[in-house]
Each structure stands twice: as C-alpha cells, then as structure tokens.
Amino acid sequence: MVVKVYGPNYASPKRVIVCLIEKGIEFETVPVDLFKGENKSPEYLELQPFGELPVIQDGDYILFESRAIIRYYAEKYKSQGTDLLGKTIEEKGLVDQWLEVEAHKYQPPLYDMVVQILFFPKMGIPKDENKMKENEEKLSKVLDVYEERLSKSKYLAGDFFSLADLSYLPFTQYLVGPMEKGYMIRNRKHVSAWWDDISSRPSWQKVLSFNFNP
C-alpha cells in the first residue's frame, strides 16, 4: 500500500517526505492549497480535524502531526533504510531531546518569520518589523546553543544522522533560501558545517528536485 502524504508544497509535509525517502518507503503526494482553504474542506477535516498539514494515509491508518509521523515510520521500518532513531536507549533519548528542542525552541520563532516573510505578502498583510526582530533574536539564541553542541559532535544527537537533524531540513531551507537569512547559519562555523552536511543528503536533494514551492 502506497503512503499518501497530503500538502507537499509546504514545509512540515516535506519533513515527512524526506523521512520516507531515507527509509525507502514508497509514497505519493496529494496537493492541498492553504490559500484556497482546501485544508478546511469537510473531506480534509475528516482526516485532520484541525485543518493543519500534514496528514498521511497508509491504507486504513491515518496519522497527523509531522514529528509523530516521522517517529512512527522510523520505528515501524527500523531495519530498513537509514536508522534514524539511534541504537541504544541513551542515543534514542538524545534524538528525542533534540527533536523536542526543534519543536519547541527552534520552530516557533522561525515559523513566525516564515509566515511574515513568505506568506503575508501573498495575503496582502504587512510585516511586523518589531516582531521580526524579536523572533530573529530568539532564533539566534537557539542557534548559539546548537553552535556549542555541534562543536562537540557531528550531529545533534551524536555522531550519527537522525530524526533530530532531519526535522530541521524544511524550515531551515526557507531560512537560507527564499527568506535570505542564511547569515544566521553561516555566521556559526559548526552550525554551518552541520547544515552543509545534512542539506546535501541525497534524500533532501531529491525533495528539492520535486520543485515544490513555499
């Protein structure tokens, strides 16, 4: 049964797609246009009651929340493709730790910046420059913590690529790409080397080759 991933044009679904590629899982994508309100249609709300992206349909199994989805597939297909969870309970603990940091410390300010820079113009809403500055300061402090961490290990959870790194790919791609704030990565030697490493992985390059738009 081919996995269906809804909303491939957006960042959070790409988090799922890159995981599926790393694990060698066959999938197909189903477009969902947020600007047309397709995420609020009765059909979509049956799959995702909050009207958010992404959601996956795997036969009769429905799952939403991108980090829950990548954890699910990394565990279900642990012996297939890249091991994204770690081999010991201690390694798994570190993977979960940095995945939680991404969800609660890194993504919130970055997500708000993405909305302001990439989405507000399409909606005719002006940017809030004070909020932009505040969020960039918050993100800088988080990146300083990563710089220290990555001075001691190649990847966030240790010397192995994991969900803890994979989860950063889609939104950081916005930061260094269309948002034109790559200096936030490049000004930090170890974060920059880490980004070059994870963003050059064949799985992520394949996602980029799909030519999805923000």
GROMACS .gro file of C-alpha atoms in nm:
model
  214
    1MET     CA    1   0.000   0.000   0.000
    2VAL     CA    2   0.149   0.335  -0.106
    3VAL     CA    3   0.158   0.604   0.164
    4LYS     CA    4  -0.031   0.924   0.076
    5VAL     CA    5   0.122   1.248   0.204
    6TYR     CA    6  -0.107   1.550   0.197
    7GLY     CA    7   0.023   1.903   0.130
    8PRO     CA    8   0.370   1.850  -0.025
    9ASN     CA    9   0.408   2.219  -0.118
   10TYR     CA   10   0.467   2.312   0.246
   11ALA     CA   11   0.748   2.263   0.493
   12SER     CA   12   0.601   2.025   0.751
   13PRO     CA   13   0.491   1.767   0.490
   14LYS     CA   14   0.844   1.783   0.346
   15ARG     CA   15   0.969   1.670   0.688
   16VAL     CA   16   0.765   1.354   0.635
   17ILE     CA   17   0.866   1.311   0.272
   18VAL     CA   18   1.240   1.327   0.342
   19CYS     CA   19   1.194   1.067   0.619
   20LEU     CA   20   1.007   0.833   0.382
   21ILE     CA   21   1.288   0.867   0.126
   22GLU     CA   22   1.554   0.794   0.391
   23LYS     CA   23   1.360   0.482   0.489
   24GLY     CA   24   1.296   0.372   0.130
   25ILE     CA   25   0.916   0.384   0.169
   26GLU     CA   26   0.701   0.430  -0.143
   27PHE     CA   27   0.467   0.729  -0.129
   28GLU     CA   28   0.253   0.960  -0.336
   29THR     CA   29   0.154   1.318  -0.267
   30VAL     CA   30  -0.186   1.486  -0.254
   31PRO     CA   31  -0.187   1.865  -0.308
   32VAL     CA   32  -0.364   2.082  -0.051
   33ASP     CA   33  -0.386   2.456  -0.122
   34LEU     CA   34  -0.400   2.652   0.203
   35PHE     CA   35  -0.467   2.981   0.023
   36LYS     CA   36  -0.781   2.832  -0.132
   37GLY     CA   37  -0.891   2.690   0.202
   38GLU     CA   38  -0.872   2.328   0.086
   39ASN     CA   39  -0.747   2.235   0.434
   40LYS     CA   40  -1.086   2.342   0.572
   41SER     CA   41  -1.296   2.128   0.340
   42PRO     CA   42  -1.517   1.863   0.506
   43GLU     CA   43  -1.322   1.587   0.329
   44TYR     CA   44  -0.989   1.709   0.461
   45LEU     CA   45  -1.121   1.776   0.811
   46GLU     CA   46  -1.225   1.411   0.831
   47LEU     CA   47  -0.857   1.325   0.801
   48GLN     CA   48  -0.715   1.615   1.004
   49PRO     CA   49  -0.976   1.774   1.236
   50PHE     CA   50  -0.760   2.082   1.299
   51GLY     CA   51  -0.718   2.157   0.927
   52GLU     CA   52  -0.339   2.153   0.951
   53LEU     CA   53  -0.064   1.990   0.744
   54PRO     CA   54   0.049   1.723   0.702
   55VAL     CA   55  -0.156   1.409   0.734
   56ILE     CA   56  -0.068   1.066   0.600
   57GLN     CA   57  -0.299   0.793   0.481
   58ASP     CA   58  -0.143   0.447   0.496
   59GLY     CA   59  -0.420   0.211   0.393
   60ASP     CA   60  -0.680   0.250   0.669
   61TYR     CA   61  -0.429   0.411   0.905
   62ILE     CA   62  -0.446   0.790   0.937
   63LEU     CA   63  -0.183   0.990   1.125
   64PHE     CA   64  -0.116   1.362   1.157
   65GLU     CA   65   0.150   1.584   1.320
   66SER     CA   66   0.474   1.560   1.123
   67ARG     CA   67   0.701   1.462   1.411
   68ALA     CA   68   0.464   1.187   1.520
   69ILE     CA   69   0.464   1.061   1.162
   70ILE     CA   70   0.842   1.053   1.126
   71ARG     CA   71   0.878   0.878   1.462
   72TYR     CA   72   0.620   0.623   1.351
   73TYR     CA   73   0.794   0.537   1.024
   74ALA     CA   74   1.142   0.542   1.176
   75GLU     CA   75   1.023   0.283   1.430
   76LYS     CA   76   0.799   0.076   1.201
   77TYR     CA   77   1.074   0.036   0.940
   78LYS     CA   78   1.369   0.046   1.179
   79SER     CA   79   1.558  -0.230   0.995
   80GLN     CA   80   1.501  -0.066   0.655
   81GLY     CA   81   1.693   0.229   0.511
   82THR     CA   82   1.868   0.476   0.741
   83ASP     CA   83   1.845   0.412   1.115
   84LEU     CA   84   1.709   0.746   1.234
   85LEU     CA   85   1.646   0.659   1.599
   86GLY     CA   86   1.983   0.556   1.742
   87LYS     CA   87   2.100   0.214   1.851
   88THR     CA   88   2.095   0.246   2.232
   89ILE     CA   89   1.835   0.379   2.471
   90GLU     CA   90   2.072   0.666   2.551
   91GLU     CA   91   2.107   0.757   2.184
   92LYS     CA   92   1.731   0.743   2.141
   93GLY     CA   93   1.692   0.972   2.440
   94LEU     CA   94   1.921   1.230   2.279
   95VAL     CA   95   1.736   1.203   1.948
   96ASP     CA   96   1.407   1.273   2.125
   97GLN     CA   97   1.564   1.554   2.326
   98TRP     CA   98   1.686   1.746   2.021
   99LEU     CA   99   1.369   1.671   1.830
  100GLU     CA  100   1.175   1.832   2.114
  101VAL     CA  101   1.412   2.130   2.113
  102GLU     CA  102   1.343   2.173   1.741
  103ALA     CA  103   0.968   2.162   1.801
  104HIS     CA  104   0.955   2.397   2.100
  105LYS     CA  105   1.258   2.628   2.074
  106TYR     CA  106   1.362   2.645   1.708
  107GLN     CA  107   1.047   2.619   1.501
  108PRO     CA  108   0.819   2.871   1.682
  109PRO     CA  109   1.024   3.186   1.610
  110LEU     CA  110   1.130   3.058   1.267
  111TYR     CA  111   0.774   2.966   1.174
  112ASP     CA  112   0.654   3.315   1.261
  113MET     CA  113   0.932   3.460   1.043
  114VAL     CA  114   0.831   3.230   0.756
  115VAL     CA  115   0.470   3.345   0.781
  116GLN     CA  116   0.570   3.712   0.790
  117ILE     CA  117   0.820   3.696   0.503
  118LEU     CA  118   0.674   3.433   0.270
  119PHE     CA  119   0.302   3.422   0.339
  120PHE     CA  120   0.193   3.770   0.447
  121PRO     CA  121   0.288   3.927   0.111
  122LYS     CA  122   0.061   3.678  -0.068
  123MET     CA  123  -0.220   3.776   0.168
  124GLY     CA  124  -0.163   4.149   0.141
  125ILE     CA  125  -0.062   4.178   0.507
  126PRO     CA  126   0.239   4.397   0.605
  127LYS     CA  127   0.525   4.254   0.808
  128ASP     CA  128   0.554   4.346   1.174
  129GLU     CA  129   0.917   4.460   1.187
  130ASN     CA  130   0.930   4.460   1.568
  131LYS     CA  131   0.806   4.104   1.583
  132MET     CA  132   1.052   4.005   1.311
  133LYS     CA  133   1.341   4.148   1.514
  134GLU     CA  134   1.218   3.977   1.831
  135ASN     CA  135   1.191   3.638   1.659
  136GLU     CA  136   1.531   3.670   1.495
  137GLU     CA  137   1.684   3.739   1.838
  138LYS     CA  138   1.509   3.432   1.982
  139LEU     CA  139   1.629   3.217   1.695
  140SER     CA  140   1.985   3.348   1.730
  141LYS     CA  141   1.997   3.239   2.093
  142VAL     CA  142   1.883   2.888   1.998
  143LEU     CA  143   2.142   2.871   1.720
  144ASP     CA  144   2.411   2.972   1.969
  145VAL     CA  145   2.320   2.665   2.175
  146TYR     CA  146   2.348   2.450   1.862
  147GLU     CA  147   2.686   2.601   1.781
  148GLU     CA  148   2.814   2.488   2.120
  149ARG     CA  149   2.658   2.143   2.086
  150LEU     CA  150   2.788   2.089   1.733
  151SER     CA  151   3.140   2.185   1.839
  152LYS     CA  152   3.136   1.856   2.032
  153SER     CA  153   2.954   1.618   1.798
  154LYS     CA  154   2.897   1.591   1.423
  155TYR     CA  155   2.519   1.576   1.457
  156LEU     CA  156   2.283   1.694   1.729
  157ALA     CA  157   2.227   1.356   1.895
  158GLY     CA  158   2.585   1.234   1.846
  159ASP     CA  159   2.796   1.115   1.555
  160PHE     CA  160   2.503   0.972   1.359
  161PHE     CA  161   2.237   1.137   1.141
  162SER     CA  162   1.893   1.101   1.296
  163LEU     CA  163   1.542   1.243   1.317
  164ALA     CA  164   1.696   1.511   1.538
  165ASP     CA  165   1.874   1.651   1.231
  166LEU     CA  166   1.625   1.555   0.960
  167SER     CA  167   1.348   1.753   1.128
  168TYR     CA  168   1.535   2.080   1.073
  169LEU     CA  169   1.564   2.049   0.695
  170PRO     CA  170   1.244   2.208   0.555
  171PHE     CA  171   1.220   2.522   0.766
  172THR     CA  172   1.596   2.588   0.764
  173GLN     CA  173   1.581   2.561   0.385
  174TYR     CA  174   1.338   2.854   0.392
  175LEU     CA  175   1.578   3.046   0.618
  176VAL     CA  176   1.881   3.008   0.390
  177GLY     CA  177   1.676   3.024   0.067
  178PRO     CA  178   1.373   3.245   0.000
  179MET     CA  179   1.392   3.424   0.336
  180GLU     CA  180   1.752   3.533   0.256
  181LYS     CA  181   1.868   3.494   0.615
  182GLY     CA  182   2.138   3.237   0.555
  183TYR     CA  183   2.383   3.450   0.753
  184MET     CA  184   2.218   3.316   1.067
  185ILE     CA  185   2.358   2.975   0.974
  186ARG     CA  186   2.681   3.088   0.805
  187ASN     CA  187   2.791   3.310   1.095
  188ARG     CA  188   2.823   2.998   1.309
  189LYS     CA  189   3.107   2.770   1.199
  190HIS     CA  190   2.978   2.441   1.336
  191VAL     CA  191   2.612   2.505   1.256
  192SER     CA  192   2.719   2.594   0.901
  193ALA     CA  193   2.917   2.270   0.858
  194TRP     CA  194   2.625   2.070   1.000
  195TRP     CA  195   2.381   2.238   0.763
  196ASP     CA  196   2.605   2.170   0.463
  197ASP     CA  197   2.620   1.806   0.567
  198ILE     CA  198   2.251   1.740   0.624
  199SER     CA  199   2.122   1.955   0.336
  200SER     CA  200   2.346   1.774   0.088
  201ARG     CA  201   2.198   1.433   0.167
  202PRO     CA  202   2.053   1.263  -0.144
  203SER     CA  203   1.712   1.236   0.027
  204TRP     CA  204   1.684   1.612   0.076
  205GLN     CA  205   1.823   1.688  -0.268
  206LYS     CA  206   1.551   1.463  -0.407
  207VAL     CA  207   1.284   1.657  -0.217
  208LEU     CA  208   1.423   1.981  -0.358
  209SER     CA  209   1.421   1.835  -0.710
  210PHE     CA  210   1.043   1.792  -0.686
  211ASN     CA  211   1.028   2.171  -0.731
  212PHE     CA  212   0.773   2.226  -0.458
  213ASN     CA  213   0.704   2.592  -0.382
  214PRO     CA  214   0.672   2.752  -0.036
   0.00000   0.00000   0.00000
